[in-house]
Coordinates of N, CA, C and O in Angstrom, one line a residue:
M15 N 54.1 24.1 59.4 CA 54.5 24.1 60.8 C 53.8 23.0 61.6 O 52.6 22.8 61.4
T16 N 54.6 22.4 62.3 CA 54.0 21.3 63.1 C 53.7 21.8 64.5 O 54.0 22.9 64.9
S17 N 53.0 20.9 65.3 CA 52.6 21.4 66.7 C 53.8 21.6 67.6 O 53.7 22.4 68.5
E18 N 54.9 21.0 67.4 CA 56.1 21.2 68.2 C 56.7 22.5 67.9 O 57.4 23.1 68.8
E19 N 56.6 23.0 66.7 CA 57.2 24.2 66.4 C 56.5 25.5 66.8 O 57.0 26.6 66.8
V20 N 55.2 25.3 67.2 CA 54.4 26.4 67.5 C 54.8 26.9 68.9 O 54.8 26.1 69.9
A21 N 55.1 28.1 69.0 CA 55.4 28.7 70.3 C 54.3 29.5 70.7 O 53.8 30.4 70.0
V22 N 53.8 29.3 71.9 CA 52.7 30.0 72.3 C 53.1 31.0 73.4 O 53.8 30.6 74.4
D23 N 52.8 32.2 73.2 CA 53.2 33.2 74.3 C 52.0 33.2 75.3 O 50.9 33.7 74.9
L24 N 52.3 32.8 76.5 CA 51.3 32.8 77.5 C 51.7 33.8 78.6 O 52.9 34.1 78.8
P25 N 50.7 34.4 79.1 CA 51.0 35.3 80.2 C 51.7 34.6 81.3 O 51.6 33.4 81.5
P26 N 52.5 35.3 82.1 CA 53.2 34.7 83.2 C 52.2 34.0 84.1 O 51.1 34.4 84.4
V27 N 52.6 32.9 84.5 CA 51.7 32.0 85.2 C 51.9 32.3 86.7 O 53.0 32.4 87.2
C28 N 50.8 32.3 87.4 CA 50.8 32.4 88.9 C 51.0 31.0 89.5 O 50.9 30.1 88.8
P29 N 51.3 31.0 90.7 CA 51.6 29.6 91.2 C 50.4 28.8 90.7 O 49.3 29.1 90.9
P30 N 50.8 27.7 90.3 CA 49.8 26.9 89.7 C 48.9 26.2 90.7 O 49.3 25.8 91.7
H31 N 47.7 26.2 90.3 CA 46.7 25.4 90.9 C 46.5 24.2 90.0 O 46.6 24.3 88.8
T32 N 46.3 23.2 90.6 CA 46.2 22.0 89.8 C 45.0 22.1 88.8 O 45.2 21.7 87.7
S33 N 43.9 22.5 89.2 CA 42.8 22.6 88.3 C 43.0 23.7 87.3 O 42.7 23.5 86.1
D34 N 43.7 24.8 87.6 CA 43.9 25.8 86.6 C 45.0 25.2 85.6 O 44.9 25.5 84.4
M35 N 45.9 24.5 86.2 CA 47.0 24.0 85.4 C 46.4 23.0 84.4 O 46.8 23.0 83.2
E36 N 45.5 22.2 84.8 CA 44.9 21.2 83.9 C 44.1 21.9 82.8 O 44.1 21.5 81.7
A37 N 43.4 23.0 83.2 CA 42.6 23.7 82.3 C 43.5 24.4 81.2 O 43.2 24.4 80.0
V38 N 44.6 24.9 81.7 CA 45.6 25.5 80.7 C 46.1 24.4 79.8 O 46.3 24.6 78.6
Q39 N 46.5 23.3 80.4 CA 47.0 22.2 79.6 C 46.0 21.8 78.6 O 46.4 21.5 77.4
E40 N 44.8 21.7 79.0 CA 43.7 21.3 78.1 C 43.6 22.3 76.9 O 43.4 22.0 75.8
E41 N 43.7 23.6 77.3 CA 43.5 24.6 76.4 C 44.7 24.6 75.4 O 44.5 24.7 74.2
I42 N 45.9 24.3 75.9 CA 47.1 24.2 75.0 C 46.9 23.0 74.1 O 47.2 23.1 72.9
E43 N 46.5 21.9 74.6 CA 46.2 20.7 73.8 C 45.2 21.1 72.7 O 45.3 20.7 71.5
H44 N 44.1 21.7 73.2 CA 43.1 22.1 72.2 C 43.6 23.0 71.1 O 43.3 22.9 69.9
L45 N 44.4 24.0 71.5 CA 45.0 24.9 70.5 C 45.9 24.2 69.6 O 46.0 24.5 68.4
K46 N 46.7 23.3 70.1 CA 47.6 22.5 69.3 C 46.9 21.7 68.2 O 47.2 21.7 67.1
R47 N 45.7 21.1 68.7 CA 44.9 20.4 67.7 C 44.3 21.3 66.7 O 44.3 20.9 65.5
E48 N 43.9 22.5 67.1 CA 43.3 23.4 66.1 C 44.4 23.9 65.1 O 44.2 24.0 63.9
I49 N 45.6 24.1 65.6 CA 46.7 24.5 64.7 C 47.0 23.3 63.8 O 47.2 23.6 62.6
I50 N 47.1 22.1 64.3 CA 47.3 21.0 63.4 C 46.2 20.9 62.4 O 46.5 20.7 61.2
E51 N 45.0 21.0 62.8 CA 43.9 21.0 61.8 C 44.0 22.1 60.8 O 43.8 21.9 59.6
A52 N 44.3 23.3 61.3 CA 44.5 24.4 60.4 C 45.6 24.2 59.4 O 45.5 24.4 58.2
N53 N 46.7 23.6 59.9 CA 47.8 23.3 59.0 C 47.4 22.2 58.0 O 47.7 22.2 56.8
E54 N 46.6 21.2 58.4 CA 46.2 20.2 57.5 C 45.2 20.7 56.5 O 45.3 20.4 55.3
D55 N 44.3 21.6 57.0 CA 43.4 22.3 56.0 C 44.1 23.1 55.0 O 43.8 23.1 53.8
R56 N 45.2 23.8 55.5 CA 46.0 24.6 54.5 C 46.7 23.7 53.5 O 46.8 24.0 52.3
A57 N 47.2 22.6 54.0 CA 47.9 21.6 53.1 C 46.9 21.0 52.1 O 47.2 20.9 50.9
K58 N 45.7 20.7 52.6 CA 44.6 20.2 51.7 C 44.3 21.3 50.7 O 44.1 21.0 49.5
A59 N 44.1 22.6 51.2 CA 43.8 23.7 50.3 C 44.9 23.8 49.2 O 44.6 24.1 48.1
A60 N 46.1 23.7 49.7 CA 47.3 23.9 48.7 C 47.2 22.7 47.7 O 47.4 23.0 46.5
E61 N 47.0 21.5 48.2 CA 46.9 20.4 47.3 C 45.7 20.6 46.3 O 45.8 20.3 45.1
Y62 N 44.6 21.0 46.8 CA 43.4 21.3 46.0 C 43.7 22.4 45.0 O 43.4 22.3 43.8
G63 N 44.4 23.4 45.5 CA 44.8 24.5 44.6 C 45.7 24.0 43.4 O 45.6 24.4 42.3
L64 N 46.7 23.1 43.8 CA 47.6 22.5 42.8 C 46.8 21.7 41.8 O 47.0 21.7 40.6
V65 N 45.8 20.9 42.3 CA 44.9 20.1 41.4 C 44.2 21.0 40.5 O 44.1 20.8 39.3
L66 N 43.6 22.1 41.1 CA 42.8 23.1 40.2 C 43.8 23.7 39.2 O 43.4 23.9 38.0
L67 N 45.0 24.1 39.6 CA 45.9 24.7 38.7 C 46.3 23.7 37.6 O 46.3 24.1 36.4
E68 N 46.5 22.4 37.9 CA 46.8 21.4 36.9 C 45.6 21.2 36.0 O 45.8 21.1 34.8
E69 N 44.4 21.2 36.5 CA 43.2 21.1 35.7 C 43.0 22.3 34.8 O 42.7 22.2 33.6
K70 N 43.3 23.5 35.4 CA 43.3 24.7 34.6 C 44.2 24.7 33.4 O 43.9 25.0 32.3
Q71 N 45.5 24.2 33.7 CA 46.5 24.1 32.7 C 46.0 23.0 31.6 O 46.2 23.2 30.4
A72 N 45.5 21.9 32.1 CA 45.0 20.9 31.2 C 43.9 21.5 30.3 O 43.8 21.2 29.1
L73 N 42.9 22.2 31.0 CA 41.8 22.8 30.2 C 42.4 23.9 29.2 O 41.9 24.0 28.1
A74 N 43.4 24.6 29.7 CA 43.9 25.6 28.8 C 44.6 24.9 27.6 O 44.4 25.4 26.4
G75 N 45.2 23.8 27.8 CA 45.8 23.0 26.7 C 44.7 22.5 25.8 O 44.9 22.5 24.5
Q76 N 43.6 22.0 26.4 CA 42.5 21.5 25.6 C 41.9 22.6 24.8 O 41.5 22.5 23.6
I77 N 41.7 23.8 25.4 CA 41.2 25.0 24.7 C 42.1 25.4 23.6 O 41.6 25.6 22.4
E78 N 43.4 25.4 23.8 CA 44.3 25.7 22.7 C 44.2 24.7 21.6 O 44.2 25.1 20.4
E79 N 44.1 23.4 22.0 CA 44.0 22.4 20.9 C 42.7 22.5 20.2 O 42.7 22.4 18.9
L80 N 41.6 22.8 20.9 CA 40.3 23.0 20.2 C 40.3 24.2 19.4 O 39.8 24.2 18.2
N81 N 40.9 25.3 19.8 CA 41.1 26.5 19.0 C 41.9 26.2 17.7 O 41.5 26.7 16.6
S82 N 42.9 25.4 17.9 CA 43.7 25.1 16.7 C 42.9 24.2 15.8 O 42.9 24.4 14.5
L83 N 42.2 23.2 16.3 CA 41.3 22.4 15.5 C 40.2 23.2 14.8 O 39.9 23.1 13.6
Y84 N 39.7 24.2 15.6 CA 38.6 25.1 15.0 C 39.2 25.9 13.9 O 38.6 26.0 12.8
D85 N 40.4 26.5 14.1 CA 41.0 27.3 13.1 C 41.3 26.5 11.8 O 41.1 26.9 10.7
S86 N 41.8 25.3 12.0 CA 42.1 24.4 10.9 C 40.8 24.0 10.2 O 40.8 24.1 8.9
A87 N 39.8 23.7 10.9 CA 38.5 23.4 10.3 C 37.9 24.6 9.6 O 37.4 24.4 8.5
R88 N 38.1 25.8 10.2 CA 37.6 27.0 9.5 C 38.3 27.2 8.2 O 37.7 27.5 7.2
R89 N 39.7 27.1 8.2 CA 40.4 27.2 7.0 C 40.0 26.2 5.9 O 39.9 26.6 4.7
E90 N 39.8 25.0 6.4 CA 39.4 23.9 5.4 C 38.0 24.3 4.8 O 37.8 24.1 3.6
L91 N 37.2 24.8 5.7 CA 35.8 25.2 5.2 C 35.9 26.3 4.2 O 35.2 26.3 3.2
E92 N 36.7 27.3 4.6 CA 36.9 28.4 3.6 C 37.4 28.0 2.3 O 37.0 28.4 1.2
T93 N 38.4 27.0 2.4 CA 39.0 26.5 1.1 C 37.9 25.7 0.4 O 37.8 25.9 -0.9
A94 N 37.1 24.9 1.1 CA 36.1 24.2 0.4 C 35.0 25.1 -0.2 O 34.6 24.9 -1.3
V95 N 34.7 26.2 0.5 CA 33.7 27.1 0.0 C 34.2 27.8 -1.3 O 33.5 28.0 -2.3
E96 N 35.5 28.2 -1.2 CA 36.1 28.8 -2.4 C 36.2 27.8 -3.6 O 35.9 28.2 -4.7
S97 N 36.5 26.6 -3.3 CA 36.5 25.6 -4.3 C 35.1 25.4 -4.9 O 34.9 25.3 -6.1
I98 N 34.1 25.3 -4.0 CA 32.7 25.2 -4.5 C 32.3 26.4 -5.3 O 31.7 26.2 -6.4
K99 N 32.7 27.6 -4.9 CA 32.4 28.8 -5.7 C 33.1 28.7 -7.1 O 32.4 29.0 -8.1
R100 N 34.3 28.3 -7.1 CA 35.0 28.2 -8.4 C 34.4 27.1 -9.3 O 34.1 27.4 -10.5
V101 N 34.0 26.0 -8.7 CA 33.4 24.9 -9.5 C 32.0 25.4 -10.0 O 31.7 25.2 -11.1
Q102 N 31.3 26.1 -9.1 CA 30.0 26.7 -9.5 C 30.1 27.7 -10.6 O 29.4 27.7 -11.6
N103 N 31.1 28.6 -10.5 CA 31.3 29.6 -11.5 C 31.7 28.9 -12.8 O 31.3 29.3 -13.9
D104 N 32.6 27.9 -12.8 CA 33.0 27.2 -14.0 C 31.8 26.5 -14.6 O 31.6 26.5 -15.8
Y105 N 31.0 25.9 -13.7 CA 29.8 25.2 -14.2 C 28.9 26.2 -14.9 O 28.4 25.9 -16.0
E106 N 28.6 27.3 -14.3 CA 27.7 28.3 -14.8 C 28.3 28.8 -16.2 O 27.6 29.0 -17.1
K107 N 29.6 29.0 -16.2 CA 30.3 29.5 -17.5 C 30.1 28.5 -18.6 O 29.7 28.8 -19.7
R108 N 30.4 27.2 -18.2 CA 30.2 26.1 -19.2 C 28.8 26.0 -19.6 O 28.5 25.7 -20.8
L109 N 27.9 26.1 -18.7 CA 26.5 26.0 -19.0 C 26.1 27.1 -20.0 O 25.4 26.9 -21.0
K110 N 26.6 28.4 -19.7 CA 26.3 29.5 -20.7 C 26.9 29.2 -22.0 O 26.3 29.5 -23.1
D111 N 28.2 28.7 -22.0 CA 28.8 28.3 -23.3 C 28.0 27.3 -24.1 O 27.8 27.4 -25.3
V112 N 27.6 26.3 -23.3 CA 26.8 25.2 -24.0 C 25.5 25.8 -24.5 O 25.1 25.5 -25.7
E113 N 24.9 26.7 -23.8 CA 23.6 27.3 -24.2 C 23.9 28.2 -25.4 O 23.1 28.1 -26.4
N114 N 25.0 28.9 -25.4 CA 25.3 29.8 -26.6 C 25.6 28.9 -27.8 O 25.1 29.2 -28.9
Q115 N 26.3 27.8 -27.6 CA 26.6 26.9 -28.7 C 25.3 26.3 -29.2 O 25.1 26.2 -30.4
R116 N 24.4 25.9 -28.3 CA 23.1 25.3 -28.7 C 22.3 26.3 -29.5 O 21.8 26.0 -30.6
E117 N 22.3 27.6 -29.0 CA 21.5 28.6 -29.8 C 22.2 28.9 -31.1 O 21.5 29.1 -32.1
Q118 N 23.5 28.9 -31.1 CA 24.2 29.1 -32.4 C 23.9 28.0 -33.4 O 23.6 28.2 -34.6
L119 N 24.0 26.7 -32.9 CA 23.7 25.6 -33.7 C 22.2 25.6 -34.2 O 21.9 25.3 -35.4
L120 N 21.3 26.0 -33.3 CA 19.9 26.1 -33.8 C 19.7 27.2 -34.8 O 19.0 27.0 -35.8
S121 N 20.4 28.3 -34.6 CA 20.4 29.4 -35.6 C 20.9 28.9 -37.0 O 20.3 29.2 -38.0
E122 N 22.1 28.2 -36.9 CA 22.7 27.7 -38.1 C 21.8 26.7 -38.8 O 21.6 26.7 -40.0
M123 N 21.2 25.8 -38.0 CA 20.2 24.8 -38.5 C 19.0 25.5 -39.2 O 18.6 25.1 -40.3
E124 N 18.5 26.5 -38.5 CA 17.4 27.2 -39.1 C 17.8 27.9 -40.4 O 17.0 27.9 -41.4
S125 N 19.0 28.5 -40.4 CA 19.4 29.1 -41.6 C 19.6 28.1 -42.7 O 19.2 28.3 -43.9
R126 N 20.3 27.0 -42.4 CA 20.5 25.9 -43.4 C 19.2 25.4 -43.9 O 19.0 25.1 -45.1
E127 N 18.2 25.2 -43.0 CA 16.9 24.7 -43.3 C 16.2 25.6 -44.3 O 15.7 25.2 -45.3
S128 N 16.3 26.9 -43.9 CA 15.7 27.9 -44.8 C 16.3 27.9 -46.2 O 15.6 28.0 -47.2
T129 N 17.7 27.8 -46.2 CA 18.4 27.8 -47.5 C 18.0 26.6 -48.3 O 17.7 26.7 -49.5
L130 N 18.0 25.4 -47.6 CA 17.6 24.2 -48.3 C 16.2 24.2 -48.8 O 15.9 23.8 -49.9
I131 N 15.3 24.8 -48.0 CA 13.9 24.9 -48.4 C 13.8 25.8 -49.6 O 13.1 25.5 -50.6
S132 N 14.5 26.9 -49.6 CA 14.5 27.8 -50.8 C 15.1 27.1 -52.0 O 14.5 27.2 -53.1
R133 N 16.2 26.3 -51.8 CA 16.8 25.6 -53.0 C 15.8 24.5 -53.5 O 15.7 24.4 -54.7
V134 N 15.2 23.8 -52.5 CA 14.2 22.8 -53.0 C 13.0 23.4 -53.7 O 12.6 22.9 -54.8
D135 N 12.6 24.6 -53.2 CA 11.5 25.3 -53.9 C 11.9 25.7 -55.3 O 11.1 25.5 -56.3
K136 N 13.1 26.2 -55.4 CA 13.6 26.6 -56.8 C 13.7 25.4 -57.7 O 13.4 25.5 -58.9
Q137 N 14.3 24.3 -57.1 CA 14.5 23.1 -57.9 C 13.1 22.5 -58.3 O 12.9 22.1 -59.5
Q138 N 12.1 22.6 -57.4 CA 10.8 22.1 -57.8 C 10.2 23.0 -58.9 O 9.6 22.4 -59.8
E139 N 10.4 24.3 -58.8 CA 9.9 25.2 -59.9 C 10.6 24.9 -61.2 O 10.0 24.8 -62.3
Q140 N 11.9 24.6 -61.1 CA 12.7 24.3 -62.3 C 12.2 22.9 -62.9 O 12.0 22.8 -64.1
I141 N 11.9 22.0 -62.0 CA 11.3 20.7 -62.5 C 10.0 20.9 -63.1 O 9.7 20.3 -64.2
R142 N 9.1 21.7 -62.6 CA 7.8 22.0 -63.2 C 8.0 22.7 -64.6 O 7.3 22.3 -65.5
Q143 N 9.0 23.6 -64.6 CA 9.2 24.3 -65.9 C 9.7 23.2 -67.0 O 9.3 23.3 -68.1
L144 N 10.7 22.4 -66.5 CA 11.2 21.4 -67.4 C 10.1 20.4 -67.8 O 10.1 19.9 -69.0
E145 N 9.2 20.1 -66.9 CA 8.1 19.1 -67.3 C 7.2 19.8 -68.3 O 6.8 19.1 -69.3
R146 N 7.0 21.1 -68.1 CA 6.1 21.8 -69.2 C 6.9 21.9 -70.5 O 6.3 21.6 -71.5
K147 N 8.2 22.1 -70.4 CA 9.0 22.2 -71.7 C 9.0 20.8 -72.3 O 8.9 20.7 -73.5
L148 N 9.1 19.7 -71.5 CA 9.1 18.4 -72.0 C 7.8 18.0 -72.7 O 7.8 17.5 -73.7
K149 N 6.7 18.4 -72.0 CA 5.4 18.2 -72.6 C 5.2 18.9 -73.9 O 4.7 18.4 -74.9
Q150 N 5.7 20.2 -73.9 CA 5.7 20.9 -75.2 C 6.5 20.3 -76.3 O 6.1 20.2 -77.4
A151 N 7.8 19.8 -75.9 CA 8.6 19.2 -76.8 C 8.0 17.9 -77.3 O 8.1 17.6 -78.5
V152 N 7.4 17.1 -76.4 CA 6.8 15.8 -76.8 C 5.6 16.1 -77.7 O 5.4 15.5 -78.8
S153 N 4.8 17.2 -77.4 CA 3.7 17.6 -78.2 C 4.2 18.0 -79.6 O 3.6 17.6 -80.6
E154 N 5.3 18.8 -79.6 CA 5.8 19.3 -80.9 C 6.4 18.1 -81.7 O 6.2 18.0 -82.9
Q155 N 7.0 17.2 -81.0 CA 7.6 16.0 -81.6 C 6.5 15.2 -82.2 O 6.6 14.7 -83.4
E156 N 5.4 15.0 -81.5 CA 4.2 14.3 -82.0 C 3.7 15.0 -83.2 O 3.3 14.4 -84.2
H157 N 3.5 16.3 -83.1 CA 3.0 17.1 -84.2 C 3.9 17.0 -85.4 O 3.5 16.8 -86.5
L158 N 5.3 17.1 -85.2 CA 6.2 17.0 -86.3 C 6.2 15.5 -86.8 O 6.4 15.3 -88.1
S159 N 6.1 14.6 -85.9 CA 6.0 13.2 -86.4 C 4.8 13.0 -87.3 O 4.9 12.3 -88.4
D160 N 3.6 13.6 -86.9 CA 2.4 13.5 -87.7 C 2.7 14.2 -89.0 O 2.3 13.6 -90.1
H161 N 3.3 15.4 -89.0 CA 3.6 16.1 -90.3 C 4.6 15.3 -91.1 O 4.4 15.2 -92.4
N162 N 5.6 14.7 -90.5 CA 6.5 13.9 -91.2 C 5.9 12.7 -91.9 O 6.2 12.4 -93.0
T163 N 4.9 12.1 -91.1 CA 4.2 11.0 -91.7 C 3.4 11.4 -92.9 O 3.4 10.8 -94.0
I164 N 2.7 12.6 -92.8 CA 1.9 13.1 -93.9 C 2.8 13.4 -95.0 O 2.5 13.1 -96.2
L165 N 3.9 14.1 -94.8 CA 4.8 14.5 -95.8 C 5.4 13.2 -96.5 O 5.5 13.2 -97.8
T166 N 5.8 12.3 -95.7 CA 6.4 11.1 -96.3 C 5.3 10.4 -97.2 O 5.6 9.9 -98.3
T167 N 4.1 10.4 -96.7 CA 3.0 9.8 -97.5 C 2.8 10.6 -98.8 O 2.7 10.0 -99.9
E168 N 2.8 11.9 -98.7 CA 2.7 12.7 -99.9 C 3.8 12.5 -100.8 O 3.6 12.5 -102.1
I169 N 5.0 12.5 -100.3 CA 6.2 12.3 -101.2 C 6.1 10.9 -101.9 O 6.4 10.8 -103.1
D170 N 5.7 9.9 -101.1 CA 5.6 8.6 -101.7 C 4.5 8.6 -102.8 O 4.7 8.0 -103.9
K171 N 3.4 9.3 -102.6 CA 2.4 9.4 -103.6 C 2.9 10.2 -104.8 O 2.5 9.8 -105.9
H172 N 3.6 11.2 -104.5 CA 4.1 12.0 -105.6 C 5.1 11.2 -106.5 O 5.1 11.2 -107.7
K173 N 5.9 10.4 -105.8 CA 6.9 9.6 -106.5 C 6.1 8.5 -107.3 O 6.6 8.1 -108.4
S174 N 5.1 8.0 -106.8 CA 4.4 7.0 -107.5 C 3.4 7.6 -108.6 O 2.9 6.9 -109.4
G175 N 3.3 8.9 -108.6 CA 2.6 9.6 -109.6 C 1.1 9.7 -109.3 O 0.3 10.1 -110.1
K176 N 0.7 9.5 -108.1 CA -0.7 9.6 -107.8 C -1.1 11.0 -107.4 O -2.3 11.3 -107.3
R177 N -0.2 11.9 -107.1 CA -0.5 13.2 -106.7 C 0.2 14.2 -107.6 O 1.3 14.0 -108.0
D178 N -0.5 15.3 -107.8 CA 0.1 16.4 -108.6 C 0.7 17.4 -107.7 O 0.4 17.5 -106.5
K179 N 1.5 18.3 -108.2 CA 2.2 19.3 -107.4 C 1.3 20.2 -106.7 O 1.5 20.5 -105.5
P180 N 0.2 20.8 -107.2 CA -0.7 21.7 -106.4 C -1.3 20.9 -105.2 O -1.5 21.5 -104.1
T181 N -1.6 19.7 -105.3 CA -2.2 18.9 -104.2 C -1.2 18.8 -103.1 O -1.5 18.9 -101.9
I182 N 0.0 18.5 -103.5 CA 1.1 18.4 -102.5 C 1.3 19.7 -101.8 O 1.5 19.7 -100.6
L183 N 1.4 20.8 -102.5 CA 1.6 22.1 -101.9 C 0.4 22.5 -101.0 O 0.6 23.0 -99.9
N184 N -0.8 22.1 -101.4 CA -2.0 22.3 -100.5 C -1.8 21.5 -99.2 O -2.1 22.0 -98.1
T185 N -1.4 20.3 -99.3 CA -1.2 19.4 -98.1 C -0.1 20.0 -97.3 O -0.2 20.0 -96.0
L186 N 1.0 20.5 -97.9 CA 2.1 21.1 -97.1 C 1.6 22.3 -96.4 O 2.0 22.6 -95.2
T187 N 0.8 23.1 -97.0 CA 0.3 24.3 -96.4 C -0.7 24.0 -95.3 O -0.6 24.6 -94.2
T188 N -1.5 23.0 -95.4 CA -2.4 22.5 -94.4 C -1.7 22.0 -93.2 O -2.0 22.3 -92.0
V189 N -0.6 21.3 -93.4 CA 0.2 20.7 -92.3 C 1.0 21.8 -91.6 O 1.3 21.7 -90.5
G190 N 1.2 22.9 -92.3 CA 1.9 24.1 -91.7 C 3.4 24.0 -92.0 O 4.2 24.8 -91.4
V191 N 3.8 23.2 -92.9 CA 5.2 23.2 -93.3 C 5.5 24.2 -94.4 O 6.6 24.8 -94.4
W192 N 4.5 24.5 -95.1 CA 4.7 25.5 -96.3 C 3.8 26.6 -96.1 O 2.6 26.5 -95.9
N193 N 4.4 27.8 -96.4 CA 3.6 29.1 -96.3 C 3.7 29.7 -97.7 O 4.2 30.8 -97.8
G194 N 3.2 29.1 -98.6 CA 3.3 29.6 -99.9 C 2.3 30.5 -100.4 O 2.1 31.4 -100.8

């Protein structure tokens, strides 16, 4: 509303006095100015309200966008946490599998080592027995070789006529070939 549109209801005026009339005119002018100011203040308040409403809508849009970003980031975080848990579980499972395989291999190695040590011990005992038998066989061979030499000498002597039969039998008994 502008100042021209404002209608002021004034009480009926008595014959005007110039000074009263001027006072009334001044009052009317003063009221018109106040009305204009009030209208301007209302217009400014309306503009300010519109600015606030626009800012509120902009802030609401920003809040909605931030909430959307927050929800997206939260979902990504949840997905990442789930992935990390899966990877961690897989890692722990593989670590347990590797540890079980390691323990199994150690157990197999200990068993094989024990078996090999047992076989080596048996073979070493067999080697010692074979060495004893070899020594006995060499000793017997040497003994038989000695007897053979003695017998060969005795046979040669007998053939040449230097020994008689009782001396040969005595030599054979001494050597242990004859138990007569």
